[in-house]
Tab-separated table of C-alpha atoms in Angstrom:
chain	number	residue	atom	x	y	z
A	1	MET	CA	34.765	-14.860	17.518
A	2	ALA	CA	33.057	-11.467	17.391
A	3	GLU	CA	30.691	-10.434	20.155
A	4	PRO	CA	27.124	-11.669	19.485
A	5	LEU	CA	24.690	-9.036	18.228
A	6	PHE	CA	21.820	-10.246	20.421
A	7	GLU	CA	21.177	-12.298	23.539
A	8	LEU	CA	19.562	-15.570	22.497
A	9	PRO	CA	17.396	-17.233	25.195
A	10	ARG	CA	18.776	-20.538	26.429
A	11	THR	CA	15.852	-22.338	24.839
A	12	GLY	CA	16.434	-20.609	21.493
A	13	LEU	CA	13.800	-18.544	19.735
A	14	ARG	CA	10.411	-18.871	21.415
A	15	PHE	CA	8.622	-20.540	18.512
A	16	ASP	CA	9.032	-23.379	16.035
A	17	THR	CA	11.530	-21.916	13.578
A	18	ARG	CA	10.966	-24.839	11.180
A	19	ASP	CA	7.353	-23.782	10.627
A	20	PRO	CA	7.394	-21.816	7.338
A	21	VAL	CA	4.376	-19.697	8.300
A	22	LEU	CA	5.888	-18.692	11.640
A	23	ALA	CA	9.277	-18.087	10.020
A	24	ARG	CA	7.764	-15.847	7.354
A	25	ALA	CA	5.690	-13.973	9.929
A	26	ALA	CA	8.877	-13.501	11.949
A	27	TRP	CA	10.653	-12.039	8.931
A	28	SER	CA	7.893	-9.471	8.484
A	29	ARG	CA	8.796	-8.245	11.984
A	30	ILE	CA	12.580	-8.561	11.588
A	31	ALA	CA	12.885	-6.540	8.377
A	32	GLU	CA	11.370	-3.172	7.606
A	33	PRO	CA	8.981	-3.034	4.628
A	34	GLY	CA	10.728	-3.028	1.279
A	35	ASP	CA	14.097	-4.188	2.626
A	36	PRO	CA	15.747	-5.555	-0.550
A	37	VAL	CA	18.386	-7.553	1.319
A	38	ALA	CA	15.706	-9.387	3.304
A	39	GLY	CA	13.701	-9.943	0.131
A	40	ALA	CA	16.713	-11.383	-1.673
A	41	LEU	CA	17.691	-13.573	1.282
A	42	VAL	CA	14.217	-15.010	1.899
A	43	GLY	CA	13.628	-15.397	-1.835
A	44	HIS	CA	16.915	-17.280	-2.239
A	45	LEU	CA	16.816	-19.519	0.840
A	46	GLY	CA	13.183	-19.556	1.911
A	47	PRO	CA	12.007	-18.116	5.241
A	48	VAL	CA	13.078	-21.095	7.390
A	49	ASP	CA	16.684	-21.407	6.195
A	50	ALA	CA	17.031	-17.626	6.041
A	51	LEU	CA	15.984	-17.367	9.688
A	52	ASP	CA	18.399	-20.122	10.715
A	53	TRP	CA	21.193	-18.317	8.888
A	54	LEU	CA	20.329	-15.008	10.557
A	55	VAL	CA	20.475	-16.541	14.037
A	56	ASP	CA	23.908	-18.022	13.266
A	57	ALA	CA	25.120	-14.785	11.684
A	58	ALA	CA	23.967	-12.721	14.659
A	59	ARG	CA	25.830	-15.058	17.014
A	60	ASP	CA	29.052	-14.714	15.002
A	61	PRO	CA	28.882	-11.713	12.626
A	62	GLU	CA	32.398	-12.240	11.230
A	63	ARG	CA	31.455	-15.638	9.815
A	64	SER	CA	28.069	-14.634	8.366
A	65	GLY	CA	29.316	-14.701	4.744
A	66	ALA	CA	30.841	-18.150	5.114
A	67	ALA	CA	27.677	-19.429	6.777
A	68	LEU	CA	25.582	-18.059	3.938
A	69	ARG	CA	27.686	-19.822	1.299
A	70	ARG	CA	27.629	-23.042	3.324
A	71	ILE	CA	23.829	-23.287	3.103
A	72	GLY	CA	23.732	-22.392	-0.577
A	73	GLY	CA	23.214	-18.641	-0.451
A	74	GLY	CA	26.510	-17.612	-1.969
A	75	GLY	CA	24.760	-16.211	-5.033
A	76	LEU	CA	23.174	-13.599	-2.794
A	77	LEU	CA	26.592	-11.987	-2.418
A	78	GLY	CA	26.758	-11.523	-6.154
A	79	ALA	CA	29.959	-13.556	-6.561
A	80	GLY	CA	29.411	-17.177	-5.562
A	81	ALA	CA	32.104	-18.521	-3.260
A	82	ASP	CA	34.398	-15.537	-3.687
A	83	PRO	CA	32.852	-12.385	-2.183
A	84	GLY	CA	35.503	-10.245	-3.830
A	85	ALA	CA	34.845	-11.293	-7.412
A	86	GLY	CA	32.213	-10.354	-9.946
A	87	SER	CA	29.603	-7.614	-9.864
A	88	ALA	CA	25.883	-7.131	-9.608
A	89	HIS	CA	23.601	-4.811	-11.481
A	90	GLY	CA	20.397	-3.422	-10.003
A	91	THR	CA	17.314	-1.662	-11.242
A	92	GLY	CA	15.005	0.693	-9.472
A	93	ALA	CA	12.230	-1.863	-9.299
A	94	GLY	CA	14.306	-5.015	-8.841
A	95	PRO	CA	14.225	-7.996	-11.179
A	96	ALA	CA	10.811	-8.514	-12.705
A	97	SER	CA	11.356	-11.871	-14.363
A	98	GLY	CA	13.777	-14.742	-14.762
A	99	GLU	CA	15.974	-16.445	-12.199
A	100	GLY	CA	16.989	-13.190	-10.539
A	101	ALA	CA	13.370	-12.400	-9.806
A	102	ALA	CA	12.834	-15.725	-8.081
A	103	SER	CA	15.983	-15.769	-6.019
A	104	GLY	CA	16.855	-12.125	-5.608
A	105	ALA	CA	20.465	-13.001	-6.498
A	106	ASN	CA	22.776	-10.514	-8.185
A	107	TRP	CA	20.503	-7.620	-7.363
A	108	ALA	CA	21.731	-4.439	-5.718
A	109	PRO	CA	19.194	-2.106	-4.092
A	110	ALA	CA	18.573	1.175	-5.831
A	111	ARG	CA	15.636	3.236	-4.665
A	112	PRO	CA	15.117	6.354	-6.750
A	113	THR	CA	11.375	6.410	-6.151
A	114	ASP	CA	11.004	6.519	-2.379
A	115	ALA	CA	11.507	10.217	-1.743
A	116	PRO	CA	8.328	12.300	-1.460
A	117	GLY	CA	8.036	14.997	-4.065
A	118	ARG	CA	10.707	13.526	-6.328
A	119	LEU	CA	9.370	13.474	-9.846
A	120	LEU	CA	10.390	10.409	-11.773
A	121	GLY	CA	14.043	10.154	-10.965
A	122	PRO	CA	16.149	7.958	-13.221
A	123	VAL	CA	14.892	4.419	-13.484
A	124	GLY	CA	16.931	1.590	-14.949
A	125	GLU	CA	20.269	0.016	-14.297
A	126	GLY	CA	22.106	1.258	-11.262
A	127	PRO	CA	25.882	1.378	-10.951
A	128	PRO	CA	27.778	-1.929	-10.768
A	129	VAL	CA	28.106	-3.287	-7.227
A	130	SER	CA	31.118	-5.450	-6.401
A	131	GLY	CA	30.880	-8.695	-4.492
A	132	THR	CA	32.633	-7.002	-1.574
A	133	ARG	CA	30.018	-4.260	-1.553
A	134	ALA	CA	27.201	-6.828	-1.694
A	135	ALA	CA	28.733	-8.700	1.242
A	136	GLY	CA	28.879	-5.404	3.122
A	137	LEU	CA	25.174	-4.855	2.493
A	138	VAL	CA	24.391	-8.251	4.003
A	139	ALA	CA	26.607	-7.604	7.033
A	140	ALA	CA	24.952	-4.231	7.624
A	141	ALA	CA	21.543	-5.887	7.349
A	142	VAL	CA	22.464	-8.444	10.013
A	143	ARG	CA	23.399	-5.616	12.379
A	144	ARG	CA	20.027	-3.925	11.973
A	145	TRP	CA	18.001	-7.156	12.108
A	146	ALA	CA	19.670	-8.847	15.079
A	147	PRO	CA	18.194	-6.636	17.852
A	148	ARG	CA	14.688	-7.726	16.844
A	149	LEU	CA	15.400	-11.434	17.294
A	150	GLU	CA	15.125	-11.342	21.084
A	151	ARG	CA	11.437	-10.399	21.210
A	152	LEU	CA	10.072	-12.198	18.178
A	153	ASP	CA	6.560	-13.510	18.791
A	154	PRO	CA	4.997	-14.485	15.457
A	155	GLU	CA	2.527	-16.823	17.175
A	156	GLY	CA	1.239	-13.945	19.285
A	157	GLU	CA	0.963	-11.636	16.284
A	158	LEU	CA	-0.901	-14.264	14.274
A	159	ALA	CA	-3.230	-14.738	17.254
A	160	VAL	CA	-3.939	-10.999	17.307
A	161	LEU	CA	-4.722	-11.118	13.593
A	162	GLY	CA	-7.036	-14.057	14.219
A	163	ARG	CA	-8.956	-12.131	16.874
A	164	TYR	CA	-9.724	-9.522	14.224
A	165	GLY	CA	-10.815	-12.206	11.774
A	166	GLY	CA	-7.802	-11.510	9.581
A	167	THR	CA	-5.758	-13.646	7.204
A	168	PHE	CA	-1.996	-14.072	6.845
A	169	LEU	CA	-0.967	-14.342	3.197
A	170	ALA	CA	2.325	-15.729	1.901
A	171	PRO	CA	3.471	-15.568	-1.736
A	172	ASP	CA	2.653	-19.257	-2.295
A	173	ASP	CA	-1.007	-18.695	-1.356
A	174	PRO	CA	-3.287	-18.790	-4.447
A	175	ARG	CA	-4.946	-15.608	-3.165
A	176	TRP	CA	-1.627	-13.730	-3.294
A	177	PRO	CA	-1.630	-10.974	-5.969
A	178	THR	CA	1.046	-11.961	-8.475
A	179	ALA	CA	1.280	-8.355	-9.688
A	180	LEU	CA	3.468	-7.664	-6.645
A	181	SER	CA	6.223	-9.830	-8.133
A	182	GLY	CA	7.141	-6.849	-10.287
A	183	LEU	CA	8.749	-5.358	-7.185
A	184	GLY	CA	11.474	-8.009	-7.246
A	185	ALA	CA	13.505	-8.128	-4.045
A	186	THR	CA	11.432	-5.317	-2.517
A	187	ALA	CA	8.182	-7.294	-2.818
A	188	PRO	CA	6.472	-7.836	0.545
A	189	LEU	CA	7.537	-10.912	2.491
A	190	ALA	CA	3.949	-11.414	3.662
A	191	LEU	CA	0.649	-9.562	3.838
A	192	TRP	CA	-1.609	-9.184	6.873
A	193	VAL	CA	-5.203	-8.790	5.693
A	194	ARG	CA	-8.518	-7.861	7.287
A	195	GLY	CA	-11.534	-8.369	5.087
A	196	ASP	CA	-11.538	-10.291	1.814
A	197	PRO	CA	-8.208	-12.180	1.641
A	198	ASP	CA	-8.507	-12.949	-2.080
A	199	LEU	CA	-6.292	-10.084	-3.177
A	200	ALA	CA	-5.564	-11.839	-6.468
A	201	ARG	CA	-9.226	-11.526	-7.413
A	202	LEU	CA	-9.540	-7.964	-6.121
A	203	ALA	CA	-6.439	-6.907	-8.055
A	204	ALA	CA	-7.481	-8.560	-11.321
A	205	ARG	CA	-9.347	-5.409	-12.383
A	206	SER	CA	-8.136	-2.532	-10.264
A	207	ALA	CA	-6.974	1.066	-10.298
A	208	SER	CA	-5.318	3.225	-7.680
A	209	LEU	CA	-6.362	6.791	-6.924
A	210	VAL	CA	-3.867	8.795	-4.879
A	211	GLY	CA	-3.217	12.375	-3.858
A	212	SER	CA	-2.509	14.777	-1.044
A	213	ARG	CA	-3.985	14.772	2.435
A	214	ALA	CA	-4.384	18.551	2.236
A	215	CYS	CA	-6.782	18.440	-0.689
A	216	THR	CA	-9.153	21.091	-1.971
A	217	GLU	CA	-12.888	20.945	-2.599
A	218	TYR	CA	-12.020	20.523	-6.269
A	219	GLY	CA	-9.870	17.489	-5.464
A	220	ILE	CA	-12.596	15.981	-3.295
A	221	ARG	CA	-15.216	16.387	-6.012
A	222	VAL	CA	-13.016	14.948	-8.764
A	223	THR	CA	-11.947	11.988	-6.601
A	224	ARG	CA	-15.546	11.099	-5.779
A	225	ASN	CA	-16.482	11.174	-9.439
A	226	LEU	CA	-13.491	9.059	-10.474
A	227	ALA	CA	-13.999	6.506	-7.695
A	228	CYS	CA	-17.726	6.156	-8.329
A	229	GLY	CA	-17.206	5.875	-12.067
A	230	LEU	CA	-14.435	3.289	-11.807
A	231	ALA	CA	-16.439	1.275	-9.277
A	232	ASP	CA	-19.478	1.326	-11.561
A	233	ARG	CA	-17.257	-0.089	-14.308
A	234	GLY	CA	-16.202	-3.019	-12.150
A	235	PHE	CA	-12.821	-1.761	-10.932
A	236	THR	CA	-11.525	-2.273	-7.411
A	237	VAL	CA	-10.405	1.144	-6.154
A	238	VAL	CA	-7.098	1.004	-4.266
A	239	SER	CA	-5.571	3.731	-2.110
A	240	GLY	CA	-3.722	4.345	1.144
A	241	GLY	CA	-6.472	4.934	3.719
A	242	ALA	CA	-5.162	8.395	4.649
A	243	ASN	CA	-7.138	11.611	4.964
A	244	GLY	CA	-7.804	13.694	1.894
A	245	ILE	CA	-7.780	12.131	-1.568
A	246	ASP	CA	-7.251	8.579	-0.246
A	247	ALA	CA	-10.331	8.742	1.969
A	248	GLU	CA	-12.480	10.166	-0.816
A	249	ALA	CA	-11.358	7.385	-3.163
A	250	HIS	CA	-12.398	4.691	-0.683
A	251	ARG	CA	-15.613	6.548	0.108
A	252	GLY	CA	-16.628	6.758	-3.545
A	253	ALA	CA	-16.140	3.019	-4.056
A	254	LEU	CA	-18.086	2.164	-0.915
A	255	VAL	CA	-20.992	4.395	-1.876
A	256	SER	CA	-21.152	2.571	-5.218
A	257	GLY	CA	-21.300	-0.771	-3.416
A	258	SER	CA	-17.966	-1.895	-4.851
A	259	PRO	CA	-14.874	-3.302	-3.120
A	260	THR	CA	-11.968	-1.093	-2.148
A	261	VAL	CA	-8.511	-1.958	-0.813
A	262	ALA	CA	-6.662	0.252	1.669
A	263	PHE	CA	-2.942	-0.257	2.280
A	264	LEU	CA	-1.861	0.830	5.757
A	265	ALA	CA	1.593	1.877	6.912
A	266	GLY	CA	1.070	0.276	10.339
A	267	GLY	CA	-0.536	-2.913	11.590
A	268	VAL	CA	-4.085	-3.779	10.564
A	269	ASP	CA	-5.077	-3.851	14.233
A	270	ARG	CA	-4.363	-0.108	14.432
A	271	LEU	CA	-6.678	1.573	11.949
A	272	TYR	CA	-4.929	4.835	11.149
A	273	PRO	CA	-5.746	7.652	11.076
A	274	ALA	CA	-8.275	7.297	13.883
A	275	SER	CA	-10.562	9.778	12.144
A	276	ASN	CA	-10.998	7.232	9.333
A	277	THR	CA	-11.797	4.265	11.599
A	278	TYR	CA	-15.414	3.979	10.468
A	279	LEU	CA	-14.392	4.324	6.824
A	280	LEU	CA	-11.731	1.620	7.153
A	281	LEU	CA	-14.171	-0.691	8.936
A	282	ARG	CA	-16.513	-0.285	5.977
A	283	ALA	CA	-13.602	-1.075	3.660
A	284	ILE	CA	-13.016	-4.283	5.628
A	285	GLU	CA	-16.679	-5.239	5.171
A	286	GLN	CA	-16.712	-4.462	1.457
A	287	GLY	CA	-13.094	-5.101	0.460
A	288	ALA	CA	-9.860	-5.328	2.422
A	289	VAL	CA	-7.434	-3.435	4.621
A	290	VAL	CA	-3.869	-4.667	4.100
A	291	SER	CA	-0.415	-4.164	5.597
A	292	GLU	CA	2.963	-5.816	5.193
A	293	ALA	CA	3.753	-4.901	8.814
A	294	PRO	CA	2.520	-7.243	11.573
A	295	PRO	CA	-0.092	-6.257	14.170
A	296	GLY	CA	1.125	-3.734	16.693
A	297	SER	CA	3.351	-1.926	14.186
A	298	ALA	CA	3.141	1.850	14.353
A	299	PRO	CA	2.908	3.877	11.143
A	300	GLY	CA	5.913	6.071	10.412
A	301	LYS	CA	7.071	8.332	7.593
A	302	GLN	CA	9.285	5.709	5.960
A	303	ARG	CA	6.589	3.057	6.243
A	304	PHE	CA	4.127	5.397	4.529
A	305	LEU	CA	6.574	5.869	1.656
A	306	LYS	CA	7.255	2.128	1.405
A	307	ARG	CA	3.511	1.450	1.458
A	308	ASN	CA	3.178	3.503	-1.729
A	309	ARG	CA	5.042	0.929	-3.822
A	310	LEU	CA	2.360	-1.666	-2.976
A	311	ILE	CA	-0.424	0.649	-4.141
A	312	ALA	CA	1.360	1.119	-7.459
A	313	ALA	CA	2.301	-2.542	-7.898
A	314	LEU	CA	-1.060	-4.104	-7.033
A	315	THR	CA	-3.085	-2.231	-9.623
A	316	ALA	CA	-3.280	-2.017	-13.392
A	317	GLY	CA	-2.611	1.724	-13.270
A	318	THR	CA	-2.424	4.790	-11.044
A	319	VAL	CA	-4.119	8.178	-11.259
A	320	VAL	CA	-2.757	11.105	-9.240
A	321	VAL	CA	-5.826	13.235	-8.591
A	322	GLU	CA	-4.385	16.209	-6.734
A	323	ALA	CA	-0.812	16.574	-5.468
A	324	SER	CA	1.582	19.393	-4.684
A	325	LEU	CA	5.232	19.290	-5.681
A	326	ARG	CA	6.141	17.838	-2.262
A	327	SER	CA	3.277	15.365	-1.996
A	328	GLY	CA	4.064	11.798	-0.990
A	329	ALA	CA	1.609	10.717	-3.694
A	330	LEU	CA	4.340	11.443	-6.226
A	331	SER	CA	6.354	8.546	-4.805
A	332	THR	CA	3.437	6.293	-5.779
A	333	ALA	CA	3.598	7.808	-9.257
A	334	ASN	CA	7.331	7.116	-9.421
A	335	HIS	CA	6.822	3.487	-8.439
A	336	ALA	CA	4.102	3.086	-11.082
A	337	ALA	CA	6.434	4.514	-13.724
A	338	ALA	CA	9.314	2.273	-12.613
A	339	LEU	CA	7.001	-0.729	-12.948
A	340	LEU	CA	5.915	0.464	-16.410
A	341	ARG	CA	2.309	0.698	-15.247
A	342	PRO	CA	-0.019	3.287	-16.816
A	343	LEU	CA	0.125	6.617	-14.983
A	344	GLY	CA	-2.452	9.383	-15.174
A	345	ALA	CA	-2.779	12.810	-13.594
A	346	VAL	CA	-5.750	15.115	-13.202
A	347	PRO	CA	-5.139	18.742	-14.171
A	348	GLY	CA	-6.248	21.418	-11.746
A	349	PRO	CA	-6.453	25.189	-11.786
A	350	VAL	CA	-3.105	26.501	-13.040
A	351	THR	CA	-2.979	28.844	-10.045
A	352	SER	CA	-3.423	26.017	-7.519
A	353	MET	CA	-0.279	24.798	-5.762
A	354	ALA	CA	-2.320	21.777	-4.670
A	355	SER	CA	-2.186	20.545	-8.291
A	356	ALA	CA	1.393	21.609	-9.074
A	357	GLY	CA	2.685	18.031	-8.802
A	358	CYS	CA	0.068	16.791	-11.269
A	359	HIS	CA	0.935	19.601	-13.656
A	360	GLU	CA	4.623	18.716	-13.487
A	361	LEU	CA	3.885	15.072	-14.306
A	362	LEU	CA	1.855	16.207	-17.301
A	363	ARG	CA	4.428	18.793	-18.394
A	364	ARG	CA	7.180	16.179	-18.465
A	365	GLY	CA	5.028	13.725	-20.356
A	366	ALA	CA	5.284	11.245	-17.491
A	367	ALA	CA	1.513	10.961	-17.059
A	368	VAL	CA	-1.558	10.945	-19.291
A	369	CYS	CA	-4.175	13.622	-18.727
A	370	VAL	CA	-7.253	12.168	-17.000
A	371	THR	CA	-10.398	14.254	-16.548
A	372	ASP	CA	-13.131	11.718	-15.804
A	373	ALA	CA	-13.819	8.095	-14.944
A	374	ALA	CA	-14.133	7.084	-18.602
A	375	GLU	CA	-10.598	8.272	-19.300
A	376	ALA	CA	-9.294	6.631	-16.123
A	377	ALA	CA	-10.900	3.319	-17.124
A	378	GLU	CA	-9.410	3.606	-20.599
A	379	LEU	CA	-5.973	4.276	-19.085
A	380	VAL	CA	-5.947	1.200	-16.843
A	381	GLY	CA	-8.216	-1.056	-18.910
A	382	HIS	CA	-7.021	-4.397	-20.190
A	383	VAL	CA	-5.142	-4.535	-23.482
A	384	GLY	CA	-7.616	-4.847	-26.329
A	385	GLU	CA	-10.505	-3.580	-24.228
A	386	SER	CA	-12.665	-1.040	-25.992
A	387	ALA	CA	-12.545	2.448	-24.592
A	388	PRO	CA	-15.548	2.887	-22.293
A	389	GLU	CA	-18.454	4.946	-23.454
A	390	ARG	CA	-18.184	8.523	-22.237
A	391	ARG	CA	-20.911	9.684	-19.887
A	392	GLY	CA	-21.875	12.840	-18.099
A	393	GLU	CA	-20.533	13.691	-14.675
A	394	THR	CA	-21.218	11.123	-11.931
A	395	ARG	CA	-22.302	12.638	-8.628
A	396	PRO	CA	-22.479	10.639	-5.384
A	397	GLY	CA	-25.804	12.272	-4.434
A	398	ASP	CA	-27.553	11.293	-7.650
A	399	ASP	CA	-28.393	7.793	-6.403
A	400	LEU	CA	-29.907	8.825	-3.061
A	401	ASP	CA	-33.324	7.458	-2.251
A	402	ALA	CA	-36.211	9.775	-1.354
A	403	ALA	CA	-35.317	9.823	2.354
A	404	GLY	CA	-31.684	10.647	1.646
A	405	LYS	CA	-32.613	13.508	-0.664
A	406	ALA	CA	-35.106	14.871	1.867
A	407	VAL	CA	-32.526	14.824	4.659
A	408	LEU	CA	-29.887	16.399	2.408
A	409	ASP	CA	-32.302	19.219	1.573
A	410	ALA	CA	-33.102	19.661	5.275
A	411	LEU	CA	-29.472	19.964	6.363
A	412	PRO	CA	-28.385	23.493	7.299
A	413	VAL	CA	-25.299	24.883	5.602
A	414	ARG	CA	-23.797	26.745	8.566
A	415	ARG	CA	-25.324	26.246	12.005
A	416	PRO	CA	-25.638	22.528	12.928
A	417	ALA	CA	-29.111	21.180	13.659
A	418	HIS	CA	-30.160	18.307	15.933
A	419	GLU	CA	-31.333	15.041	14.404
A	420	ARG	CA	-34.909	15.603	15.644
A	421	SER	CA	-35.020	19.012	13.982
A	422	ILE	CA	-33.692	17.583	10.718
A	423	ALA	CA	-36.243	14.759	10.830
A	424	ARG	CA	-39.048	17.267	11.403
A	425	VAL	CA	-37.993	19.494	8.492
A	426	ALA	CA	-37.536	16.462	6.211
A	427	GLY	CA	-40.908	15.033	7.224
A	428	LEU	CA	-39.383	11.719	8.297
A	429	ALA	CA	-39.404	9.503	11.363
A	430	LEU	CA	-36.356	9.981	13.595
A	431	GLY	CA	-34.930	6.518	12.847
A	432	GLU	CA	-35.325	7.047	9.111
A	433	ALA	CA	-33.560	10.417	9.279
A	434	THR	CA	-30.758	9.027	11.446
A	435	GLY	CA	-30.058	6.261	8.940
A	436	ALA	CA	-29.977	8.743	6.078
A	437	LEU	CA	-27.569	10.988	8.008
A	438	GLY	CA	-25.164	8.081	8.445
A	439	LEU	CA	-25.181	7.415	4.707
A	440	LEU	CA	-24.699	11.100	3.899
A	441	GLU	CA	-21.734	11.211	6.295
A	442	LEU	CA	-20.131	8.240	4.538
A	443	MET	CA	-20.647	9.973	1.195
A	444	GLY	CA	-18.976	13.099	2.517
A	445	LEU	CA	-22.165	15.170	2.120
A	446	ALA	CA	-22.848	15.712	5.839
A	447	GLU	CA	-20.747	16.167	8.957
A	448	ARG	CA	-21.244	16.136	12.726
A	449	LYS	CA	-20.517	19.457	14.393
A	450	ASP	CA	-21.114	20.650	17.974
A	451	GLY	CA	-23.623	17.898	18.708
A	452	GLY	CA	-25.578	18.463	15.511
A	453	TRP	CA	-25.416	17.969	11.755
A	454	ARG	CA	-24.774	20.240	8.793
A	455	ARG	CA	-23.859	20.002	5.128
A	456	ARG	CA	-20.240	19.367	4.333
């Protein structure tokens, strides 16, 4: 018998492993986001039996294949009872329909779309994978999962989520967005949600706006217009909660009074980046903040890249607003293309490296040119839906009330002014001016600086 891969407490795992909710929550801690082997295993056996198998396999790694076949998971190896026979074929997005989509069987991971800056690598059938190779993938997965078994605490993580008023969603929940099934074996095992848990409803009419963190004033302006216009047309705006284009997309939806969904790379108890805490709290009030990682999880580069597939899969289409050739937003574009979802890109100045990624998508014919909200709505609109009527440019400041416009006019451009000074110039009471400043900050039209306020 091989040496165990982890030290199991004498009392076993510290929770009821037969509880499907706890078992699924445990799997979201055991496996990293987008792990296709975990997705195939849990999809084939269910979270409870998959967890039981993993504990047995970690105790005796050499017998993990036999144990898997004994409980009916032999198909996961791609060759039934004989791990050396047969082959499996994989696609970049995993099986989208049929028995393979439900069970994850006969699927070999191929991930051409995860790398940042990679423009639409080949999507389609990957090379044949032998049963021996598939068995090796499972064995390697056991070795990376086993160390996390010792400290599993799904009850504690669910309690943390509860303290934040959050909701744990499993794929059998009617509020689960079925659009994620297009990801096949890389679909999330569970979702941890703060805000509105009915993601199925939020996703029913949705569009994602993505782009670089290091955006330009041009990118900010275009994103605001797109987000406001899509929100006014009844679309849920989805993005990644990061600085730059993501933040402006969420901000535009919030200003329009519409829901927005932010996918985080870390746990929903750790609103990241900290500079967007207020924005993400507003998203929770008006929409949802979502992660496939349990509370306490730290965001990391790979988790950011894996998060991008959820943004692409949840929505009816994706628009890349501003992205350089090395932007991580292009991985979202790649996922959208692999899922055969509509993909748009906004052209920028031809001399701007900040838009070089968008230009490359357009040059290759991978994306449709999008210049305003009407075109974005037409791109992601439902089949048979009439193209929306074209309008003039939508500006976030157009809908300000009299107090907001007065405060905006009173804001200095360079040297920050105190709230009392701004209220005096605007001819408003201090409380009225303070409230207007908060709204202008949310809209991205004002900023705090050196104890005062100025135009952004």
